[in-house]
Coordinates of N, CA and C in Angstrom, one line a residue:
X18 N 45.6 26.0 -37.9 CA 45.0 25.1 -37.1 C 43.6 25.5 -36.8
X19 N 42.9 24.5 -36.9 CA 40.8 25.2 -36.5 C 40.6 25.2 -35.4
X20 N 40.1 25.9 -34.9 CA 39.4 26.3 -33.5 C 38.3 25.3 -33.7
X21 N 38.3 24.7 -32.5 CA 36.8 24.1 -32.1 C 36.5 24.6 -31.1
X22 N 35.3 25.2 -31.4 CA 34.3 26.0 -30.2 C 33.5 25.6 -29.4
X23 N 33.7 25.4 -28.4 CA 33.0 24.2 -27.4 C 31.5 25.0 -26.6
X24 N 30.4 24.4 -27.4 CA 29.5 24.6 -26.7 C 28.6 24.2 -25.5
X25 N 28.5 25.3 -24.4 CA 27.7 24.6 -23.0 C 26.2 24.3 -23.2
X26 N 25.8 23.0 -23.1 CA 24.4 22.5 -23.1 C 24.3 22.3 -21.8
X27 N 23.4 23.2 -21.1 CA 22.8 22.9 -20.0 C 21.6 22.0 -20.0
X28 N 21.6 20.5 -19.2 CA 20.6 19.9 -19.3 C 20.0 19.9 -18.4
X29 N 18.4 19.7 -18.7 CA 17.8 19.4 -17.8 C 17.3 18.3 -17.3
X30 N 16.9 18.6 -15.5 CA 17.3 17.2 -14.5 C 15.8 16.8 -14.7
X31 N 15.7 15.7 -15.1 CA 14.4 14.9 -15.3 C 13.7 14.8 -13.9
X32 N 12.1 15.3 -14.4 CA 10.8 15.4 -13.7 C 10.4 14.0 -13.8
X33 N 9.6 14.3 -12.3 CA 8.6 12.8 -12.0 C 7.5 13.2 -12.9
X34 N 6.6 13.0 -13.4 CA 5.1 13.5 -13.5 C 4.4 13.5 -12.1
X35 N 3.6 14.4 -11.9 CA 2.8 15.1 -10.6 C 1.8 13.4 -10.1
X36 N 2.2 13.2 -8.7 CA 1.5 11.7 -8.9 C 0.1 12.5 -8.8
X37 N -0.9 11.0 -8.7 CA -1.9 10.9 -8.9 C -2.8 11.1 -7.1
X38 N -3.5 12.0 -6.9 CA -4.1 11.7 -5.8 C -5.3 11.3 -5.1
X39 N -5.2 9.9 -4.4 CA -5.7 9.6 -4.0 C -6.5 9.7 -2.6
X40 N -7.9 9.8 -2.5 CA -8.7 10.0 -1.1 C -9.0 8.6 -0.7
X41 N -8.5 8.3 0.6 CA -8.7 7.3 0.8 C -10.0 7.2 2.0
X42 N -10.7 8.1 2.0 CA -11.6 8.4 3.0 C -13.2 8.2 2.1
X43 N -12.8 7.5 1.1 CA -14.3 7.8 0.4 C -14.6 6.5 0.3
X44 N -15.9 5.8 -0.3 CA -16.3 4.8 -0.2 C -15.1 3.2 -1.1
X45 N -14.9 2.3 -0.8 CA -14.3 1.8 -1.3 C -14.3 1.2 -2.7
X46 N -15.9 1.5 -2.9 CA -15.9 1.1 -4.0 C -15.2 2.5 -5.3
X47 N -15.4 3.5 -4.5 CA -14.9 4.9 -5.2 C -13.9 5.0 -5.5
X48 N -12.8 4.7 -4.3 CA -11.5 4.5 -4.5 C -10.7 3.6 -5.3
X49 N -11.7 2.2 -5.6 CA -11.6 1.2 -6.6 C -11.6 1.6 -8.4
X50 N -12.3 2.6 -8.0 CA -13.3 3.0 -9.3 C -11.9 4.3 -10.1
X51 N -11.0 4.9 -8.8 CA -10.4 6.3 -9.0 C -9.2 5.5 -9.7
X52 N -8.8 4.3 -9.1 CA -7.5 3.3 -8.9 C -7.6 2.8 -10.7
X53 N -8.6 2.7 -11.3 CA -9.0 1.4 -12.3 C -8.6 2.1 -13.2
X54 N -8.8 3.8 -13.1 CA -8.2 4.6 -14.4 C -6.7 4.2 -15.0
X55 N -5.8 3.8 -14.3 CA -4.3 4.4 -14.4 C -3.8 3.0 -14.5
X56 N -2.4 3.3 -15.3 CA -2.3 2.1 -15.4 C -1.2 1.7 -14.1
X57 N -0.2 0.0 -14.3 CA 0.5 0.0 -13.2 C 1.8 1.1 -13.3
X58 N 2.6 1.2 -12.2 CA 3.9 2.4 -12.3 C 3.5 3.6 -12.3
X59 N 1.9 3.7 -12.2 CA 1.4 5.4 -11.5 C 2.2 5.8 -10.4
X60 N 2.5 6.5 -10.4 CA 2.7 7.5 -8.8 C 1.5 8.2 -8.5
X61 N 1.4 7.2 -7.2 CA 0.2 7.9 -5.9 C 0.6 8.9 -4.6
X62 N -0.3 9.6 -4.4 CA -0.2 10.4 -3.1 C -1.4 10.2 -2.3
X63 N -1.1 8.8 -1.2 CA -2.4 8.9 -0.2 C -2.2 9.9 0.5
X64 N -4.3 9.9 0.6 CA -4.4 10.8 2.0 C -5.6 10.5 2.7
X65 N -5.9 10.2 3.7 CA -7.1 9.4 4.2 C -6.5 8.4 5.4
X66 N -7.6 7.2 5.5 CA -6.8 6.4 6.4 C -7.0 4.9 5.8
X67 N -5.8 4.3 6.5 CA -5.3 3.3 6.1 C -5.2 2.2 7.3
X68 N -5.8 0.9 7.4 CA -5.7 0.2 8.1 C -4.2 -0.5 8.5
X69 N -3.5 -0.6 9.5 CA -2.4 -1.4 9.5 C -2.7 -3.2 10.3
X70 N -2.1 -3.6 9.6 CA -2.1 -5.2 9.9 C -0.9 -5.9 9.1
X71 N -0.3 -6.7 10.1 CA 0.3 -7.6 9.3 C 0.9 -9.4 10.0
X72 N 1.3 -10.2 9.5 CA 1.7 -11.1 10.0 C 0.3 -12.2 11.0
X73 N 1.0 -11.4 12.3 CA 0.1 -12.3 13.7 C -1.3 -11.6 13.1
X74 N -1.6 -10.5 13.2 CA -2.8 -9.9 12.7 C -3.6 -10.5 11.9
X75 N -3.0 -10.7 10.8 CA -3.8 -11.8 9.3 C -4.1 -12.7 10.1
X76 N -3.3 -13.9 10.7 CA -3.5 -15.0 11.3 C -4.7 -14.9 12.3
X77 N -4.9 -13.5 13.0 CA -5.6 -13.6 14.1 C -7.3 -13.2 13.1
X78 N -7.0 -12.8 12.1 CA -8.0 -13.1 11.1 C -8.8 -13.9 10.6
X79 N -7.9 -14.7 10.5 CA -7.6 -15.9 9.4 C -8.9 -16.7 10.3
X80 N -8.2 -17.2 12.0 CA -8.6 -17.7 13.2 C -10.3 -17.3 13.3
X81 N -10.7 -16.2 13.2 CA -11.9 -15.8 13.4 C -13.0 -16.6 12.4
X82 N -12.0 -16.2 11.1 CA -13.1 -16.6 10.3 C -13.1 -18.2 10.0
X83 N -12.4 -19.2 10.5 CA -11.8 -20.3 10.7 C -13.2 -21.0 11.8
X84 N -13.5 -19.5 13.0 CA -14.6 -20.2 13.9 C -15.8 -19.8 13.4
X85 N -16.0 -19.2 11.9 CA -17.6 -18.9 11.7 C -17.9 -17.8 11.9
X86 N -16.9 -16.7 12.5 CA -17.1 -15.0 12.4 C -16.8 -14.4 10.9
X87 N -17.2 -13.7 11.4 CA -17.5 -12.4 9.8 C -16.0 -11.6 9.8
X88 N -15.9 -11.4 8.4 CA -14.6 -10.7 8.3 C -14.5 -9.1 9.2
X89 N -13.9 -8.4 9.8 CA -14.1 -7.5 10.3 C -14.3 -6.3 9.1
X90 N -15.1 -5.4 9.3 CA -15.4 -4.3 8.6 C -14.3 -3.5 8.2
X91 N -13.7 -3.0 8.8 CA -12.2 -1.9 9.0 C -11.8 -3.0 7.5
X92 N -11.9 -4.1 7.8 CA -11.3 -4.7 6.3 C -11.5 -4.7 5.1
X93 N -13.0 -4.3 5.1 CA -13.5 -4.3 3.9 C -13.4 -2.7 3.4
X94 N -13.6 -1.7 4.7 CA -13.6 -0.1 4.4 C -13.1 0.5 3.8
X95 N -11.5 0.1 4.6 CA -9.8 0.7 4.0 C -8.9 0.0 3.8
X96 N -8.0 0.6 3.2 CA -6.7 -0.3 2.1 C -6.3 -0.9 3.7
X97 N -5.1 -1.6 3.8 CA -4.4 -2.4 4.7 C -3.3 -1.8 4.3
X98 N -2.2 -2.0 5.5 CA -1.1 -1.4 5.0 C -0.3 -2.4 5.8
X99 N 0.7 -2.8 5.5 CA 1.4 -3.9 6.1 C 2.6 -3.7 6.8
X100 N 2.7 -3.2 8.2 CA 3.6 -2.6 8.7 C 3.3 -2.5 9.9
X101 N 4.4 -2.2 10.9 CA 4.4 -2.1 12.1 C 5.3 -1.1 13.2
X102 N 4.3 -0.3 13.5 CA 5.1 0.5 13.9 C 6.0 0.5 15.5
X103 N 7.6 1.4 15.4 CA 8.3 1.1 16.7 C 8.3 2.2 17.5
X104 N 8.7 2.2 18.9 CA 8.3 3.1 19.9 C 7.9 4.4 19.4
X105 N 6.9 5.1 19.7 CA 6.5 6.4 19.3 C 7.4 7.3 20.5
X106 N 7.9 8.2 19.6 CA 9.3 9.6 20.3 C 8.3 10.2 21.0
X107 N 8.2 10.9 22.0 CA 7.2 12.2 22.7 C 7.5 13.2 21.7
X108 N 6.4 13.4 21.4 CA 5.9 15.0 20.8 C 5.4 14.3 19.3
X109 N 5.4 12.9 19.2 CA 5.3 12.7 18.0 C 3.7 11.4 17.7
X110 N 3.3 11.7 16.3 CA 1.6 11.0 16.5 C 2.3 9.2 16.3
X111 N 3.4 9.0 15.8 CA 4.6 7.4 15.9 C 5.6 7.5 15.5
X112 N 6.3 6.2 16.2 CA 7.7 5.5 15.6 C 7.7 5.3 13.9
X113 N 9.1 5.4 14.0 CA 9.1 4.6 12.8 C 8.2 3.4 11.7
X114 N 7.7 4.0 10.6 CA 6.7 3.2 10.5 C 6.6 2.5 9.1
X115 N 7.0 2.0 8.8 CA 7.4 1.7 7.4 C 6.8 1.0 6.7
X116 N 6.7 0.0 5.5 CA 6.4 -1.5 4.9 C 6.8 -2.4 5.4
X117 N 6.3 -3.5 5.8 CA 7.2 -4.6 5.9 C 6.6 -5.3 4.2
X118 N 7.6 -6.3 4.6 CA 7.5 -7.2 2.9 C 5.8 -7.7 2.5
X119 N 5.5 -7.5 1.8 CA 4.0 -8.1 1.1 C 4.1 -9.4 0.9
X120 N 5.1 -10.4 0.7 CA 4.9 -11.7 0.5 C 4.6 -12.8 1.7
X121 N 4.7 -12.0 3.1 CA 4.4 -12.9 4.0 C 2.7 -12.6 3.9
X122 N 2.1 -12.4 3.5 CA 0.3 -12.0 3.7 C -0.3 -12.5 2.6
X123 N 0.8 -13.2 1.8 CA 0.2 -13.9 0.7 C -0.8 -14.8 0.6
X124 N -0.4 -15.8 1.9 CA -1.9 -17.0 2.0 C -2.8 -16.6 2.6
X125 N -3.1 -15.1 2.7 CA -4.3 -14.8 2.9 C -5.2 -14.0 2.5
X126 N -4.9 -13.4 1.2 CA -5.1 -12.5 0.2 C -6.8 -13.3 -0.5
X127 N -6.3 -14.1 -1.3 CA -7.7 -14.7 -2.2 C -9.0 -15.0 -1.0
X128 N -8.6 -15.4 0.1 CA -9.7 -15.8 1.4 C -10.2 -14.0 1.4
X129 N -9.5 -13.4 1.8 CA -9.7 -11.8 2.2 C -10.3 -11.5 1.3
X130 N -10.3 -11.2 -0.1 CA -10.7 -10.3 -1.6 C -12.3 -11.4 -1.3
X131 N -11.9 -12.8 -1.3 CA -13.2 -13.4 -1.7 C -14.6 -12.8 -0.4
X132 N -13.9 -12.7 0.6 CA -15.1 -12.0 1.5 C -15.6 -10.4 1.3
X133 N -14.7 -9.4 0.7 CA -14.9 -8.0 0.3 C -13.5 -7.6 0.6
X134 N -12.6 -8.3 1.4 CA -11.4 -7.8 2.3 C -10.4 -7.1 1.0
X135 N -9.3 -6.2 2.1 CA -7.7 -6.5 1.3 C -8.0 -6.3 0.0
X136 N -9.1 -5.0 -0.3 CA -9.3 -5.1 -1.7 C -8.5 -4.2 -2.5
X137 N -7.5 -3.3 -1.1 CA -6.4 -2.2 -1.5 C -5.2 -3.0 -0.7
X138 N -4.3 -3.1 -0.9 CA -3.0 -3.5 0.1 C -1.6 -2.7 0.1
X139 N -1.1 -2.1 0.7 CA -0.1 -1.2 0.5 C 1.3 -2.2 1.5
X140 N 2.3 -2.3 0.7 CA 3.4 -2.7 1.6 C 4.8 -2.5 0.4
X141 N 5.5 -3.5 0.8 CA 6.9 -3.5 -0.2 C 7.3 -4.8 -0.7
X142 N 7.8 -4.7 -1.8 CA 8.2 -6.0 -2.6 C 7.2 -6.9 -3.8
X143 N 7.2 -7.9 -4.1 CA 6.5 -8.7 -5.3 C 5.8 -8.9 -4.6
X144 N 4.9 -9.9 -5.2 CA 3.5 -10.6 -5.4 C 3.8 -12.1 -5.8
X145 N 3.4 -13.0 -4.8 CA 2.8 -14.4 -6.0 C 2.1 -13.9 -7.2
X146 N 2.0 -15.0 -8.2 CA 1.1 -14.9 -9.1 C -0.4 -15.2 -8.7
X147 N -0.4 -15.7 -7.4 CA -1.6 -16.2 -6.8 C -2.4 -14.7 -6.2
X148 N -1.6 -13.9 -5.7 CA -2.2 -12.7 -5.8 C -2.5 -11.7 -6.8
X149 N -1.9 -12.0 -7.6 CA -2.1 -11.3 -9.0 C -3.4 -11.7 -9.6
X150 N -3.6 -13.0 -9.6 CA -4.7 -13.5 -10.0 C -6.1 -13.1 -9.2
X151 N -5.7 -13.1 -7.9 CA -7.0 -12.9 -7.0 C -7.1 -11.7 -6.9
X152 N -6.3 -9.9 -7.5 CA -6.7 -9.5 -7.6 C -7.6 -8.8 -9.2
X153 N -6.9 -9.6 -9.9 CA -7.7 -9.7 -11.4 C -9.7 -10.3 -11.2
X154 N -9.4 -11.5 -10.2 CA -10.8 -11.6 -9.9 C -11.8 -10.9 -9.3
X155 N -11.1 -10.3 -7.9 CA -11.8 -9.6 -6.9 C -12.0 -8.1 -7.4
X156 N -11.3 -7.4 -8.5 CA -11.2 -6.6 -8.9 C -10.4 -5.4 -7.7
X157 N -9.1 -6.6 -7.1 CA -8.4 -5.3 -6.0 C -6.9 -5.1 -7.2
X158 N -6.3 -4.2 -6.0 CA -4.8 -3.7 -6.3 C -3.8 -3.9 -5.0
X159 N -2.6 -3.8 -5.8 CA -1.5 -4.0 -4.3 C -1.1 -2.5 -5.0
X160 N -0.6 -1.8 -4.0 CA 0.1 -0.7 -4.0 C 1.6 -0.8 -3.4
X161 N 2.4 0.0 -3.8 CA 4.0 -0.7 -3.5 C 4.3 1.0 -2.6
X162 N 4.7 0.7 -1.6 CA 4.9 1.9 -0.5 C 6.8 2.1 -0.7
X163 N 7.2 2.6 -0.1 CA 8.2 3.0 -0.3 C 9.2 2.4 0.6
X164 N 10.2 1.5 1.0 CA 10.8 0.8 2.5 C 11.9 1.4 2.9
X165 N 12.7 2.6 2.4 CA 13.7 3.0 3.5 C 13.4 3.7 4.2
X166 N 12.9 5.0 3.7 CA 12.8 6.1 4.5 C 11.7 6.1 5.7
X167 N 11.5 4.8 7.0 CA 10.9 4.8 7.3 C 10.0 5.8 8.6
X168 N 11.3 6.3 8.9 CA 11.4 7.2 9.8 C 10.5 8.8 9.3
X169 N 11.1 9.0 8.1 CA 10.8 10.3 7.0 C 9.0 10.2 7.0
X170 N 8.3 8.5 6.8 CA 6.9 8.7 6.7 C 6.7 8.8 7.9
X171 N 6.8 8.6 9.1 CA 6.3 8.6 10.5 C 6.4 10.4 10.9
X172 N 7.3 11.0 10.3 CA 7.7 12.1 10.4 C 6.9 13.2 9.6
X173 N 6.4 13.0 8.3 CA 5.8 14.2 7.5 C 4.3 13.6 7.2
X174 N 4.1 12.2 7.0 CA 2.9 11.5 6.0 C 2.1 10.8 7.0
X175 N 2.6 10.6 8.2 CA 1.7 9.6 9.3 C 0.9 10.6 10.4
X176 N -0.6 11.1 10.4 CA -0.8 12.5 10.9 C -1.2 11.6 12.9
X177 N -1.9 10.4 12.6 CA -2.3 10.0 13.5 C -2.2 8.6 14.0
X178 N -2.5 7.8 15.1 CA -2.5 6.4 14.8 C -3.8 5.8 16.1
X179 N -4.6 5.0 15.9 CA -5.4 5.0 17.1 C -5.7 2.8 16.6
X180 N -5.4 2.5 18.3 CA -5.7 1.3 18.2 C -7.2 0.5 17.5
X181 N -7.2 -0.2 16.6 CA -8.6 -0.9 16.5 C -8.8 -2.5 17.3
X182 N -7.5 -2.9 16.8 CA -8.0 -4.6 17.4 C -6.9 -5.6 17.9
X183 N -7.0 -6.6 19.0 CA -5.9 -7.1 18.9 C -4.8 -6.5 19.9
X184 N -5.2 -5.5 21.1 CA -4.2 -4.7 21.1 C -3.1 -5.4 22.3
X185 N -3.7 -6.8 22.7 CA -2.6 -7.7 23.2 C -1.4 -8.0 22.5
X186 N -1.6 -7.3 21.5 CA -0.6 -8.6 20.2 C 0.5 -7.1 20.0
X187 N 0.6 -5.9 20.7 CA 1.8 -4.9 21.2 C 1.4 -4.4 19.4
X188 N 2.8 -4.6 18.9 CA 3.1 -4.4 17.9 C 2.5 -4.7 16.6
X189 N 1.7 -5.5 16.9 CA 1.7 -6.5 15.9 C -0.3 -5.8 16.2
X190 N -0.8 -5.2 17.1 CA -1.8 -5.2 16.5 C -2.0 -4.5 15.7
X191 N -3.6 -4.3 15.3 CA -4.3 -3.7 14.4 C -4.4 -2.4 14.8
X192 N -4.1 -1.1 14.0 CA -4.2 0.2 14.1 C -4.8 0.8 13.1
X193 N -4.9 2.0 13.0 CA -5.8 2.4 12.2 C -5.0 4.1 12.0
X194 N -4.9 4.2 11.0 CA -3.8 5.6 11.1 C -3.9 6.9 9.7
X195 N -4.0 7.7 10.0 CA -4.1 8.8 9.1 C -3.6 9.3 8.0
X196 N -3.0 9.4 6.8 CA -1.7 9.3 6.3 C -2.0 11.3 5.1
X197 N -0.8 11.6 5.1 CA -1.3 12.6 4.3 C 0.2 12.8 3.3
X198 N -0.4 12.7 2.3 CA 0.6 12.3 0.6 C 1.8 11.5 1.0
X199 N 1.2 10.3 1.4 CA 1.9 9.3 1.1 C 2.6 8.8 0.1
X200 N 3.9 8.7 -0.4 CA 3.9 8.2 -1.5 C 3.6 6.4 -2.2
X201 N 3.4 6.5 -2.7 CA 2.8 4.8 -3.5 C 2.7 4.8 -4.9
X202 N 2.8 3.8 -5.8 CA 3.5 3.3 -7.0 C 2.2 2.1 -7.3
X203 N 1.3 2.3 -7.9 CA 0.4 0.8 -8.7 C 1.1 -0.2 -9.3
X204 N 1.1 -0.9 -8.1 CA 2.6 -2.6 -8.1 C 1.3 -3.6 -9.2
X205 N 0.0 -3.6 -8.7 CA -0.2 -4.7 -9.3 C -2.1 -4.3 -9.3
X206 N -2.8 -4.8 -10.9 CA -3.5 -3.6 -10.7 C -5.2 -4.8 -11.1
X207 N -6.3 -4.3 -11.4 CA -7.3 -5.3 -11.0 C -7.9 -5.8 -12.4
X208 N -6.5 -6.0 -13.4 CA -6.5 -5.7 -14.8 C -5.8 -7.7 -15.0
X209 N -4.7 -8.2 -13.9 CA -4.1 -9.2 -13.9 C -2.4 -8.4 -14.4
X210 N -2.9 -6.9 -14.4 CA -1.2 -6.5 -14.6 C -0.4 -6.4 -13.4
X211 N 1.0 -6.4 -13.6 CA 2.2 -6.2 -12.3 C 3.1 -5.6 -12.9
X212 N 3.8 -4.5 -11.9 CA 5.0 -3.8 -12.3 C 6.0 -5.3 -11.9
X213 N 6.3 -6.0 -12.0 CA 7.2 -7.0 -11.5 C 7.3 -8.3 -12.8
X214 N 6.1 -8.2 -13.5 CA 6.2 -9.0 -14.6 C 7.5 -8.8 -15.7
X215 N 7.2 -7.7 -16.2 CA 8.4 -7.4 -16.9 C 9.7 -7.9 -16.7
X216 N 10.2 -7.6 -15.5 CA 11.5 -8.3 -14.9 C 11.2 -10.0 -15.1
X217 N 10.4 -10.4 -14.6 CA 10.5 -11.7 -14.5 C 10.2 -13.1 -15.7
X218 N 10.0 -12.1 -17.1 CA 10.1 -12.9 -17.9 C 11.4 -14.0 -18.6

């Protein structure tokens, strides 16, 4: 009778590649310029600061520039990040702070890129094609943030948070917050590509 001699192959546990890092503290057009190398499904690591806005926020936007005011600056500076944060713990810079979904800020994307706005956007989920388009024109990106662990970014990635605008609106206003190696993923890039196309053919 033959012996079979059973050989141990130890395998090994598949690597991310080292993401890509991003300063989000430098001029916007710089950060545009750092973003344009890579293609979509990069892995990013922000670090810099990041506007938060979302929902009532856009609308309270939208409203301004509806009466003939100027887009606000903070908009044109830094990415947006679409989220909202909940009660901040003592001893801590916030609550829980997570993504909320990117397709509610949809109708106001092409208005935003066309004034200089929203020309970075960081949140969770797809895109209209209407954003896709308007960031192929405006030459922006959406960035895809990460949505469970929302507690984990408030905890290691969120260094600060300080109010800008709006701050009647509680939750919902506009903040302005610190972030250090955030993770993020190039969802959709200033090329007319999307990590979401593929699936959806």
């Amino acid at each position: 009778m033959r012996k079979i001699q059973l050989v141990s192959c130890r395998q090994k546990a598949p690597e991310l590649e080292k993401a890509v890092e991003i300063n989000l503290d430098k001029p916007m057009k710089e950060i545009l310029a750092d973003l344009t190398k890579y293609p979509i499904k990069t892995r990013l690591s922000l670090n810099g600061t990041l506007i938060v806005a979302r929902d009532i926020a856009h609308a309270q936007i939208k409203k301004l520039l509806d009466e003939g005011k100027p887009l606000p600056e903070y908009f044109k500076n830094h990415p947006i990040y679409y989220a909202g944060p909940a009660k901040t713990p003592e001893g801590m810079p916030s609550g829980s702070f997570g993504p909320t979904t990117a397709g509610r800020m949809d109708m106001y994307v092409n208005l935003l890129q066309s004034l200089g706005g929203s020309l970075i956007m960081v949140a969770k989920g797809n895109r209209t094609r209407a954003v896709i388009d308007s960031c192929k024109k405006y030459g922006g990106f959406y960035l895809g943030s990460i949505g469970g662990p929302a507690a984990v970014l408030a905890a290691e990635n969120i260094k600060s948070v300080e109010m800008v605008d709006f701050e009647d609106l509680g939750m919902e206003a506009i903040r302005k917050i610190r972030v250090e190696n955030m993770p993020a993923f190039i969802i959709t890039d200033d090329k007319g590509n999307d990590f979401f196309d593929e699936y959806n053919k």
